[in-house]
CSV table of C-alpha atoms and ligand atoms in Angstrom, one decimal:
chain,number,residue,atom,x,y,z
A,1,MET,CA,7.1,20.6,-24.3
A,2,SER,CA,5.6,17.4,-25.4
A,3,GLU,CA,1.8,16.5,-24.8
A,4,TRP,CA,3.2,13.8,-22.2
A,5,ILE,CA,4.9,15.9,-20.0
A,6,LYS,CA,1.9,18.7,-20.3
A,7,LEU,CA,-0.1,15.6,-19.2
A,8,ALA,CA,2.7,14.5,-16.6
A,9,SER,CA,2.9,18.0,-15.1
A,10,GLN,CA,-0.7,18.1,-14.4
A,11,VAL,CA,-0.8,14.6,-12.7
A,12,ILE,CA,2.0,16.0,-10.7
A,13,GLU,CA,0.1,19.4,-9.8
A,14,ARG,CA,-2.7,17.4,-8.6
A,15,CYS,CA,-0.7,15.1,-6.1
A,16,ALA,CA,0.5,18.0,-4.8
A,17,CYS,CA,-3.1,19.2,-4.5
A,18,LEU,CA,-4.2,16.2,-2.7
A,19,ALA,CA,-1.5,16.5,-0.2
A,20,GLU,CA,-3.2,19.4,1.2
A,21,CYS,CA,-6.2,17.3,2.4
A,22,THR,CA,-4.8,15.8,5.8
A,23,GLU,CA,-5.7,15.0,9.4
A,24,GLU,CA,-2.5,16.4,10.6
A,25,PRO,CA,-1.9,20.2,9.7
A,26,GLY,CA,1.7,20.8,8.4
A,27,HIS,CA,1.7,17.2,7.6
A,28,THR,CA,0.0,14.7,5.1
A,29,THR,CA,-1.6,12.1,7.0
A,30,ARG,CA,-4.8,10.6,5.7
A,31,THR,CA,-6.1,7.2,6.8
A,32,PHE,CA,-9.5,5.2,6.1
A,33,LEU,CA,-12.5,7.6,5.7
A,34,SER,CA,-11.1,10.3,8.0
A,35,PRO,CA,-12.8,13.8,7.2
A,36,PRO,CA,-9.8,14.9,4.6
A,37,MET,CA,-11.1,11.9,2.4
A,38,HIS,CA,-14.5,14.0,1.7
A,39,GLU,CA,-12.5,16.5,0.0
A,40,VAL,CA,-10.1,14.5,-1.5
A,41,HIS,CA,-13.1,12.9,-3.2
A,42,ALA,CA,-14.6,16.2,-4.3
A,43,ARG,CA,-11.6,17.1,-6.2
A,44,ILE,CA,-11.5,13.4,-7.8
A,45,ARG,CA,-14.8,13.5,-8.4
A,46,ARG,CA,-14.1,17.0,-10.6
A,47,TRP,CA,-11.6,15.6,-12.5
A,48,MET,CA,-13.1,12.4,-13.5
A,49,GLU,CA,-16.5,14.4,-14.5
A,50,GLU,CA,-14.2,16.6,-16.4
A,51,CYS,CA,-13.3,13.8,-18.5
A,52,GLY,CA,-16.5,12.3,-18.9
A,53,LEU,CA,-16.8,9.5,-16.4
A,54,GLN,CA,-19.3,8.2,-14.6
A,55,VAL,CA,-18.7,8.7,-10.7
A,56,ARG,CA,-19.7,7.0,-7.5
A,57,VAL,CA,-18.2,6.1,-3.9
A,58,ASP,CA,-18.9,2.4,-3.2
A,59,ALA,CA,-20.0,1.6,0.5
A,60,ALA,CA,-16.0,0.5,1.3
A,61,GLY,CA,-15.4,4.6,0.5
A,62,ASN,CA,-13.5,3.8,-2.9
A,63,ILE,CA,-14.2,6.5,-5.5
A,64,ARG,CA,-14.5,4.9,-9.1
A,65,GLY,CA,-14.8,6.8,-12.2
A,66,ARG,CA,-16.2,4.7,-15.5
A,67,ARG,CA,-16.4,5.2,-19.4
A,68,GLU,CA,-18.0,2.4,-20.7
A,69,GLY,CA,-16.4,0.3,-23.9
A,70,THR,CA,-17.8,0.5,-27.1
A,71,GLN,CA,-18.2,-3.5,-27.5
A,72,LEU,CA,-19.6,-6.0,-25.1
A,73,SER,CA,-16.1,-6.8,-22.8
A,74,GLY,CA,-15.3,-7.5,-19.3
A,75,THR,CA,-13.9,-4.1,-17.6
A,76,LEU,CA,-10.2,-2.9,-17.1
A,77,TYR,CA,-9.7,-1.1,-13.8
A,78,ILE,CA,-7.2,0.8,-13.1
A,79,GLY,CA,-6.2,2.4,-9.8
A,80,SER,CA,-4.2,2.5,-6.7
A,81,HIS,CA,-5.4,3.7,-2.9
A,82,LEU,CA,-5.9,7.4,-1.7
A,83,ASP,CA,-5.3,6.9,2.1
A,84,THR,CA,-1.5,7.5,3.4
A,85,VAL,CA,0.9,6.7,6.1
A,86,PRO,CA,1.2,9.3,8.9
A,87,GLN,CA,3.1,12.1,7.5
A,88,ALA,CA,3.4,10.8,4.1
A,89,GLY,CA,5.0,11.8,0.9
A,90,MET,CA,2.5,13.0,-2.2
A,91,PHE,CA,2.6,10.3,-4.4
A,92,ASP,CA,2.3,6.9,-2.9
A,93,GLY,CA,-0.8,5.3,-4.1
A,94,ILE,CA,-2.4,8.7,-5.5
A,95,LEU,CA,0.2,8.8,-8.2
A,96,GLY,CA,-1.7,5.7,-9.4
A,97,VAL,CA,-5.0,7.3,-9.2
A,98,LEU,CA,-4.5,10.5,-11.0
A,99,ALA,CA,-2.3,8.6,-13.8
A,100,GLY,CA,-5.3,6.9,-14.3
A,101,ILE,CA,-7.3,9.8,-14.7
A,102,ALA,CA,-5.0,11.3,-17.2
A,103,LEU,CA,-5.2,8.2,-19.5
A,104,MET,CA,-8.7,8.8,-19.6
A,105,GLU,CA,-8.0,12.4,-20.5
A,106,SER,CA,-5.8,11.0,-23.2
A,107,SER,CA,-7.1,8.5,-25.1
A,108,GLY,CA,-10.4,6.5,-25.6
A,109,PRO,CA,-12.9,4.9,-25.6
A,110,TYR,CA,-12.0,1.5,-26.0
A,111,THR,CA,-13.5,-1.8,-27.1
A,112,PHE,CA,-13.8,-2.3,-23.2
A,113,PRO,CA,-15.2,-0.3,-20.1
A,114,VAL,CA,-12.5,1.2,-18.1
A,115,GLU,CA,-13.0,2.1,-14.5
A,116,ILE,CA,-10.4,4.3,-12.4
A,117,VAL,CA,-10.6,3.0,-8.5
A,118,GLY,CA,-9.4,5.4,-6.0
A,119,PHE,CA,-9.3,2.8,-3.0
A,120,SER,CA,-10.1,4.1,0.2
A,121,GLU,CA,-7.5,2.2,2.1
A,122,GLU,CA,-4.4,0.3,1.7
A,123,GLU,CA,-1.9,0.9,4.4
A,124,GLY,CA,-3.8,-0.5,7.4
A,125,VAL,CA,-2.6,2.6,9.4
A,126,ARG,CA,-5.9,2.8,11.3
A,127,PHE,CA,-7.2,-0.6,11.8
A,128,GLY,CA,-4.2,-2.4,11.6
A,129,LEU,CA,-5.3,-4.2,8.4
A,130,PRO,CA,-4.6,-3.1,5.3
A,131,PHE,CA,-6.3,-3.0,2.1
A,132,LEU,CA,-9.7,-2.4,3.3
A,133,GLY,CA,-10.5,-0.9,0.1
A,134,SER,CA,-9.6,-3.6,-2.6
A,135,ARG,CA,-11.1,-6.5,-0.2
A,136,ALA,CA,-14.4,-4.6,-1.0
A,137,LEU,CA,-13.4,-4.8,-4.9
A,138,ILE,CA,-13.2,-8.4,-4.8
A,139,GLY,CA,-15.6,-9.4,-2.7
A,140,ASP,CA,-13.2,-10.3,0.2
A,141,PHE,CA,-14.4,-7.7,2.8
A,142,THR,CA,-16.1,-10.0,5.2
A,143,PRO,CA,-18.5,-8.8,7.7
A,144,ASP,CA,-16.1,-9.9,10.6
A,145,LEU,CA,-13.9,-6.9,9.3
A,146,LEU,CA,-16.5,-4.4,10.5
A,147,ALA,CA,-16.2,-4.9,14.0
A,148,ILE,CA,-12.4,-4.1,14.2
A,149,LYS,CA,-11.7,-1.0,16.2
A,150,ASP,CA,-9.0,1.9,15.5
A,151,ARG,CA,-7.2,3.1,18.7
A,152,GLU,CA,-10.0,5.3,19.5
A,153,GLY,CA,-12.8,2.5,19.9
A,154,VAL,CA,-14.1,3.7,16.6
A,155,SER,CA,-15.2,0.5,14.3
A,156,VAL,CA,-14.7,0.0,10.9
A,157,GLU,CA,-18.6,-0.2,10.6
A,158,GLN,CA,-18.9,3.3,12.4
A,159,ALA,CA,-16.1,5.1,10.5
A,160,ILE,CA,-18.0,3.9,7.4
A,161,THR,CA,-21.5,5.4,8.7
A,162,ALA,CA,-19.9,8.6,9.6
A,163,PHE,CA,-18.8,9.2,6.2
A,164,GLY,CA,-21.9,8.7,5.0
A,165,LEU,CA,-21.8,5.2,3.6
A,166,ASP,CA,-24.0,2.5,4.4
A,167,PRO,CA,-22.0,-0.8,5.3
A,168,LYS,CA,-24.7,-3.2,4.3
A,169,CYS,CA,-24.2,-2.3,0.4
A,170,ILE,CA,-20.3,-3.4,0.9
A,171,PRO,CA,-21.3,-6.5,-1.4
A,172,ALA,CA,-22.2,-4.3,-4.4
A,173,ALA,CA,-18.8,-2.9,-4.3
A,174,ARG,CA,-17.7,-6.1,-5.7
A,175,ALA,CA,-15.9,-6.0,-8.9
A,176,GLU,CA,-17.9,-7.9,-12.0
A,177,SER,CA,-17.1,-11.3,-12.4
A,178,ALA,CA,-16.0,-11.4,-16.0
A,179,ALA,CA,-13.2,-8.4,-15.2
A,180,LEU,CA,-10.4,-8.3,-18.1
A,181,GLY,CA,-8.1,-6.9,-15.4
A,182,TYR,CA,-6.1,-4.7,-12.9
A,183,LEU,CA,-3.6,-2.0,-13.9
A,184,GLU,CA,-1.8,-0.3,-11.0
A,185,LEU,CA,0.8,2.2,-11.9
A,186,HIS,CA,3.1,3.0,-8.7
A,187,ILE,CA,6.1,4.6,-7.5
A,188,GLU,CA,8.8,2.3,-6.8
A,189,GLN,CA,9.4,3.2,-3.1
A,190,GLY,CA,12.9,2.1,-3.5
A,191,PRO,CA,16.4,2.4,-5.1
A,192,VAL,CA,16.3,-0.3,-7.9
A,193,LEU,CA,15.4,1.9,-10.7
A,194,GLU,CA,17.7,5.0,-9.9
A,195,SER,CA,20.7,2.5,-9.3
A,196,ARG,CA,20.0,1.2,-12.9
A,197,ASN,CA,19.3,4.6,-14.4
A,198,GLU,CA,15.8,3.2,-15.7
A,199,SER,CA,12.7,5.1,-15.9
A,200,VAL,CA,9.9,2.2,-15.3
A,201,ALA,CA,10.0,-1.3,-14.9
A,202,VAL,CA,7.2,-4.0,-15.0
A,203,VAL,CA,6.8,-5.7,-11.6
A,204,ASP,CA,7.1,-9.4,-11.4
A,205,ALA,CA,5.7,-10.1,-8.3
A,206,ILE,CA,4.9,-8.5,-4.8
A,207,VAL,CA,6.6,-10.1,-1.9
A,208,GLY,CA,4.4,-11.8,1.1
A,209,GLN,CA,4.0,-10.0,4.4
A,210,SER,CA,2.8,-10.5,8.2
A,211,ARG,CA,1.8,-8.2,10.5
A,212,LEU,CA,1.4,-8.5,14.1
A,213,THR,CA,1.2,-6.8,17.5
A,214,LEU,CA,3.0,-8.0,20.6
A,215,SER,CA,2.3,-6.8,23.8
A,216,PHE,CA,4.7,-7.2,26.7
A,217,GLU,CA,3.2,-6.8,30.0
A,218,GLY,CA,5.3,-6.2,33.4
A,219,ARG,CA,4.9,-3.8,36.3
A,220,ALA,CA,5.1,-0.3,36.9
A,221,ASN,CA,6.8,0.9,40.0
A,222,HIS,CA,9.0,4.1,41.1
A,223,ALA,CA,12.1,4.3,39.0
A,224,GLY,CA,14.0,6.0,41.9
A,225,THR,CA,13.6,3.3,44.3
A,226,THR,CA,13.2,-0.2,42.7
A,227,PRO,CA,16.4,-1.8,42.2
A,228,MET,CA,17.7,-3.3,38.9
A,229,HIS,CA,17.2,-6.9,39.6
A,230,LEU,CA,13.6,-6.3,41.4
A,231,ARG,CA,12.4,-4.9,38.3
A,232,HIS,CA,9.7,-6.1,35.4
A,233,ASP,CA,10.0,-3.7,33.0
A,234,ALA,CA,8.0,-4.1,29.7
A,235,LEU,CA,10.0,-1.4,27.7
A,236,ALA,CA,13.3,-3.3,28.3
A,237,GLY,CA,11.9,-6.9,27.4
A,238,ALA,CA,10.3,-5.1,24.1
A,239,ALA,CA,13.9,-3.1,23.5
A,240,GLU,CA,15.7,-6.6,23.6
A,241,TRP,CA,13.1,-8.4,21.2
A,242,VAL,CA,13.4,-5.3,18.9
A,243,GLN,CA,17.7,-6.0,18.8
A,244,THR,CA,16.5,-9.7,18.1
A,245,ILE,CA,14.2,-9.0,15.4
A,246,GLU,CA,17.3,-7.1,13.6
A,247,ARG,CA,19.4,-10.1,14.2
A,248,ILE,CA,17.4,-12.8,12.8
A,249,ALA,CA,16.3,-10.1,9.6
A,250,ASN,CA,19.7,-10.0,9.0
A,251,GLN,CA,20.9,-13.4,9.5
A,252,THR,CA,17.7,-14.5,7.4
A,253,PRO,CA,19.3,-15.7,3.5
A,254,GLY,CA,17.6,-13.4,0.5
A,255,ASN,CA,16.4,-14.8,-2.8
A,256,GLU,CA,17.6,-13.8,-6.2
A,257,THR,CA,15.1,-12.3,-7.9
A,258,PRO,CA,14.8,-10.1,-11.4
A,259,GLY,CA,16.2,-6.6,-11.0
A,260,ASN,CA,16.5,-6.7,-7.1
A,261,GLU,CA,19.9,-8.1,-6.7
A,262,LYS,CA,19.4,-10.0,-3.7
A,263,GLN,CA,15.8,-9.5,-2.1
A,264,GLY,CA,16.5,-10.7,2.1
A,265,LEU,CA,14.1,-10.7,4.9
A,266,VAL,CA,12.9,-7.2,6.0
A,267,ALA,CA,11.4,-6.9,9.6
A,268,THR,CA,10.4,-3.7,11.0
A,269,VAL,CA,9.1,-2.9,14.5
A,270,GLY,CA,7.6,0.9,13.5
A,271,ARG,CA,5.6,1.6,16.5
A,272,LEU,CA,5.8,1.2,20.3
A,273,GLN,CA,3.2,2.4,22.5
A,274,VAL,CA,4.2,2.5,26.2
A,275,THR,CA,2.5,3.0,29.2
A,276,PRO,CA,2.2,4.9,31.5
A,277,GLY,CA,5.0,6.8,29.8
A,278,ALA,CA,6.7,8.6,32.5
A,279,THR,CA,10.0,9.5,33.0
A,280,ASN,CA,10.2,8.4,36.4
A,281,VAL,CA,8.1,5.2,36.3
A,282,ILE,CA,9.3,1.7,35.1
A,283,ALA,CA,7.0,1.0,31.7
A,284,SER,CA,4.0,-1.6,32.7
A,285,HIS,CA,3.0,-2.1,29.2
A,286,VAL,CA,4.4,-2.0,25.7
A,287,GLN,CA,2.6,-2.2,22.7
A,288,ALA,CA,4.8,-3.3,19.3
A,289,SER,CA,3.9,-3.6,15.9
A,290,LEU,CA,5.7,-5.9,13.7
A,291,ASP,CA,6.2,-6.0,9.8
A,292,VAL,CA,7.9,-8.8,7.9
A,293,ARG,CA,8.4,-9.2,4.6
A,294,HIS,CA,10.2,-11.6,2.1
A,295,PRO,CA,9.6,-13.1,-1.3
A,296,THR,CA,9.3,-17.0,-0.1
A,297,ASP,CA,6.2,-17.3,2.0
A,298,PHE,CA,7.7,-20.2,4.1
A,299,THR,CA,11.0,-18.5,4.9
A,300,ARG,CA,8.8,-15.3,6.0
A,301,LYS,CA,6.7,-17.6,8.0
A,302,ALA,CA,9.5,-19.3,9.7
A,303,ALA,CA,11.2,-15.8,10.7
A,304,VAL,CA,7.7,-14.8,12.1
A,305,GLU,CA,7.7,-17.8,14.3
A,306,GLU,CA,11.5,-17.4,15.5
A,307,MET,CA,10.7,-13.8,16.4
A,308,VAL,CA,7.7,-14.9,18.5
A,309,THR,CA,9.3,-17.8,20.1
A,310,ALA,CA,12.1,-15.2,21.0
A,311,ALA,CA,9.5,-12.8,22.3
A,312,ARG,CA,8.2,-15.3,24.9
A,313,GLN,CA,11.8,-16.5,25.8
A,314,ILE,CA,12.6,-13.0,26.7
A,315,ALA,CA,9.2,-12.3,28.3
A,316,GLU,CA,9.7,-15.4,30.5
A,317,ARG,CA,13.2,-14.6,31.5
A,318,ARG,CA,12.3,-11.2,32.5
A,319,ALA,CA,9.0,-12.4,34.5
A,320,LEU,CA,7.0,-10.3,31.8
A,321,SER,CA,3.7,-11.5,30.0
A,322,ILE,CA,3.2,-11.2,26.5
A,323,LEU,CA,0.2,-11.5,24.0
A,324,VAL,CA,0.8,-12.1,20.2
A,325,GLU,CA,-2.2,-11.1,17.8
A,326,PRO,CA,-1.5,-11.8,14.3
A,327,HIS,CA,-3.3,-9.3,11.9
A,328,LEU,CA,-2.0,-10.1,8.2
A,329,ASP,CA,-0.4,-13.3,6.7
A,330,GLN,CA,-0.5,-11.8,2.9
A,331,ALA,CA,1.4,-14.6,0.4
A,332,SER,CA,3.4,-13.2,-2.3
A,333,VAL,CA,1.8,-13.1,-5.1
A,334,ALA,CA,2.7,-13.2,-9.1
A,335,MET,CA,1.4,-10.6,-11.3
A,336,ASP,CA,-0.7,-12.3,-14.4
A,337,ARG,CA,1.8,-13.3,-17.0
A,338,GLY,CA,-0.3,-12.3,-20.0
A,339,LEU,CA,-0.6,-8.7,-19.1
A,340,THR,CA,2.6,-8.3,-17.8
A,341,ASN,CA,4.0,-9.3,-20.9
A,342,LEU,CA,1.7,-7.0,-22.7
A,343,LEU,CA,3.0,-4.3,-20.4
A,344,GLU,CA,6.3,-5.0,-21.1
A,345,GLN,CA,5.7,-4.8,-24.9
A,346,SER,CA,4.3,-1.4,-24.5
A,347,VAL,CA,7.8,-0.6,-22.6
A,348,ALA,CA,9.6,-1.9,-25.1
A,349,ALA,CA,7.7,0.0,-28.1
A,350,CYS,CA,7.6,3.5,-26.6
A,351,GLY,CA,11.3,3.0,-27.2
A,352,PHE,CA,12.9,4.4,-24.0
A,353,ALA,CA,16.2,2.7,-24.4
A,354,ALA,CA,17.1,4.7,-27.3
A,355,CYS,CA,16.5,7.9,-25.2
A,356,GLY,CA,18.7,6.3,-22.6
A,357,PHE,CA,15.9,4.6,-20.7
A,358,ALA,CA,16.1,1.0,-20.0
A,359,ALA,CA,13.4,-1.4,-18.7
A,360,SER,CA,13.4,-3.9,-16.6
A,361,ARG,CA,11.7,-6.3,-14.3
A,362,LEU,CA,11.2,-5.8,-10.6
A,363,ASN,CA,9.9,-7.6,-7.1
A,364,SER,CA,7.9,-5.3,-5.0
A,365,GLY,CA,8.8,-5.4,-1.3
A,366,ALA,CA,6.2,-3.0,-1.0
A,367,GLY,CA,2.7,-4.3,-0.5
A,368,HIS,CA,-0.1,-2.9,-3.4
A,369,ASP,CA,-3.6,-3.3,-3.9
A,370,ALA,CA,-2.4,-5.5,-7.1
A,371,MET,CA,-1.4,-7.9,-4.2
A,372,VAL,CA,-5.1,-8.8,-3.1
A,373,ILE,CA,-6.5,-8.3,-6.6
A,374,ALA,CA,-4.0,-10.8,-8.5
A,375,PRO,CA,-5.8,-14.1,-7.0
A,376,LYS,CA,-8.9,-13.1,-8.4
A,377,ILE,CA,-8.6,-10.7,-11.2
A,378,PRO,CA,-5.5,-10.6,-13.5
A,379,ALA,CA,-3.2,-8.3,-12.6
A,380,ALA,CA,0.0,-6.0,-13.9
A,381,MET,CA,2.0,-3.5,-11.9
A,382,LEU,CA,4.1,-0.2,-13.6
A,383,PHE,CA,6.8,1.1,-11.3
A,384,LEU,CA,7.9,4.5,-11.7
A,385,ARG,CA,11.8,5.4,-10.2
A,386,SER,CA,11.8,7.1,-6.9
A,387,PRO,CA,14.4,9.5,-6.5
A,388,GLY,CA,16.5,8.8,-3.6
A,389,GLY,CA,14.8,5.5,-3.2
A,390,ILE,CA,12.6,7.5,-0.8
A,391,SER,CA,8.9,6.9,0.1
A,392,HIS,CA,6.5,6.6,3.4
A,393,HIS,CA,8.7,10.1,4.0
A,394,PRO,CA,7.8,13.6,3.3
A,395,ASP,CA,10.9,13.8,0.8
A,396,GLU,CA,9.1,11.4,-1.4
A,397,SER,CA,9.3,12.6,-5.1
A,398,VAL,CA,9.0,11.7,-9.1
A,399,ARG,CA,10.8,13.0,-12.1
A,400,VAL,CA,8.0,14.4,-14.6
A,401,GLU,CA,9.8,12.7,-17.4
A,402,ASP,CA,9.1,9.6,-15.7
A,403,VAL,CA,5.5,10.3,-14.8
A,404,ALA,CA,5.4,10.9,-18.8
A,405,ALA,CA,7.1,7.7,-19.6
A,406,ALA,CA,4.8,5.9,-17.2
A,407,LEU,CA,1.6,7.6,-19.0
A,408,GLN,CA,2.9,6.7,-22.7
A,409,VAL,CA,3.4,3.2,-21.2
A,410,GLY,CA,0.0,3.4,-20.2
A,411,HIS,CA,-1.3,4.6,-23.1
A,412,ASN,CA,0.2,2.2,-25.2
A,413,PHE,CA,-1.0,-0.7,-23.1
A,414,LEU,CA,-4.5,0.5,-23.4
A,415,GLU,CA,-4.4,0.8,-26.9
A,416,ARG,CA,-2.5,-3.0,-27.4
A,417,LEU,CA,-5.3,-4.5,-24.8
A,418,GLY,CA,-8.0,-2.9,-27.2
A,419,GLY,CA,-6.3,-4.6,-30.2
A,420,ILE,CA,-6.5,-8.0,-28.9
A,421,GLN,CA,-10.2,-7.6,-27.5
B,501,GLV,C1,2.6,0.0,2.0
B,501,GLV,O1,2.6,0.5,1.6
B,501,GLV,C2,3.2,-1.1,2.3
B,501,GLV,O2,3.8,-2.0,2.0
B,501,GLV,O3,3.1,-1.2,3.4
B,502,MN,MN1,2.7,3.4,1.4
B,503,MN,MN1,1.0,2.4,-1.9
C-alpha cells in the first residue's frame, strides 16, 4: 500500500471516529458549540499534538493547530468546518480539517508557519447565519452576531459562554494581517467529477447565496366546520409559494461556467415549521426557510426579489399576512488567481492524468469557509470526487484513492509554496 493510501485511510478512519460525536443518537448532527463538539475538540487536539502542532481553541470555538516556519513569513491557514447539517454524512467539512492534519504529519516544517483550523460553524443550522467560525478568523464577527438566538432562545453569546469560552476574546481569533493564504480541501458534494471520471478539481469560484425566512400568518380554525372559502390557511399559502419558487428557479437562465456545464439558479425551501401542527386544525402560522444560489449575483438578487413579491401576492390573495427576514446575502467570490494556479500546477505535477485521472476547474455551488475568507486572505480550494454526487446525507462517501490524490496535491502545493517564499 502506498504511503498516500495509508495516510488517506487514516483520514477516513478519523472522519468515521468524529461522526460518532453527535447531538442525535443514530445520526451525525453537530451544530455550533453543542456538547459533542467538546469530544470532537479532544480527539482533534490529540491528533494535532501527535504531529507536533501547538493547539488552542479560540473564542469563536475554532480549534487551531500551529507549526512555526523556519523563516519570517505570513501564515498559511488550512482548514474547513467541524459542524454538520442535521443527519449528515461523515466528510463534509471534517475531511478538510483531517486532511490538513495529515499534511502536517507527512511533511514540513516549511519556511512559512502553517495553522490548521477546524471551524466551529459553517452550515448556519443552529442560528440561521452561516460561517460563524470563519467570520471570526477574518475579523468579521461583529458584536451584533452575539445577540442572534436559536430556536430554543439561546443566544450566540450564551452558547459560547456555555461552551467555556469568553465572547469578549473573539477579536483575538482574527488571523494575522499579512497571512500568506488559505487552503481548503473539500468534497465536491455534486456529481460533476464523477461524471468526468476525475479524482480532484481546482475550484475557480464559489457561487453567491441568499438565505431568508418567510413567515405566513393566517388564522387557526376547526378543520371540520370551516368551509374552504372561509379559511385563512397559512400552510396552503406557503405550499403555493413553494411551487412558485420551483417554477422561478426552473425558468431562470443558467451560466456557462468552467467544468459545470450550465449552472442555473437553485432555490430550496428546506424547512417548514407549521403551527399549531395538528391534523384537525387549520394552520395559523408557517415559517419557511429559503436558500437561493446562482453564479451571477445580479440574477440571484433579482430572483429573490421575484420570490418575495410572489409570497406577498399569494398572501394578499389569501388574506394572510407575511413577514420577510433576510439572513444572508453572500456574494459569489473568485478564488485567488496566484494560489489557484499553483494548485493547478500541483495537480499537474502529481501526474494523475497518466493513471487515468484528469483534473479540471470547477465552480462550487456549495458555500464554504473559503467564501468569506477569500475577500481578506488569498484563498484556494481543491475538490475531491463525491461518489454518487451525494452530500448532506448519511450516504455521503469518498474513495480512498481520491483522498490520497488530494493529499498528494496538498503536499505538492505546500512544497511549491515553500519554493516561492
Ligand atoms: C454548506 O454546506 C452549504 O452550501 O449550504
Ligand atoms: Mn455542508
Ligand atoms: Mn462543507
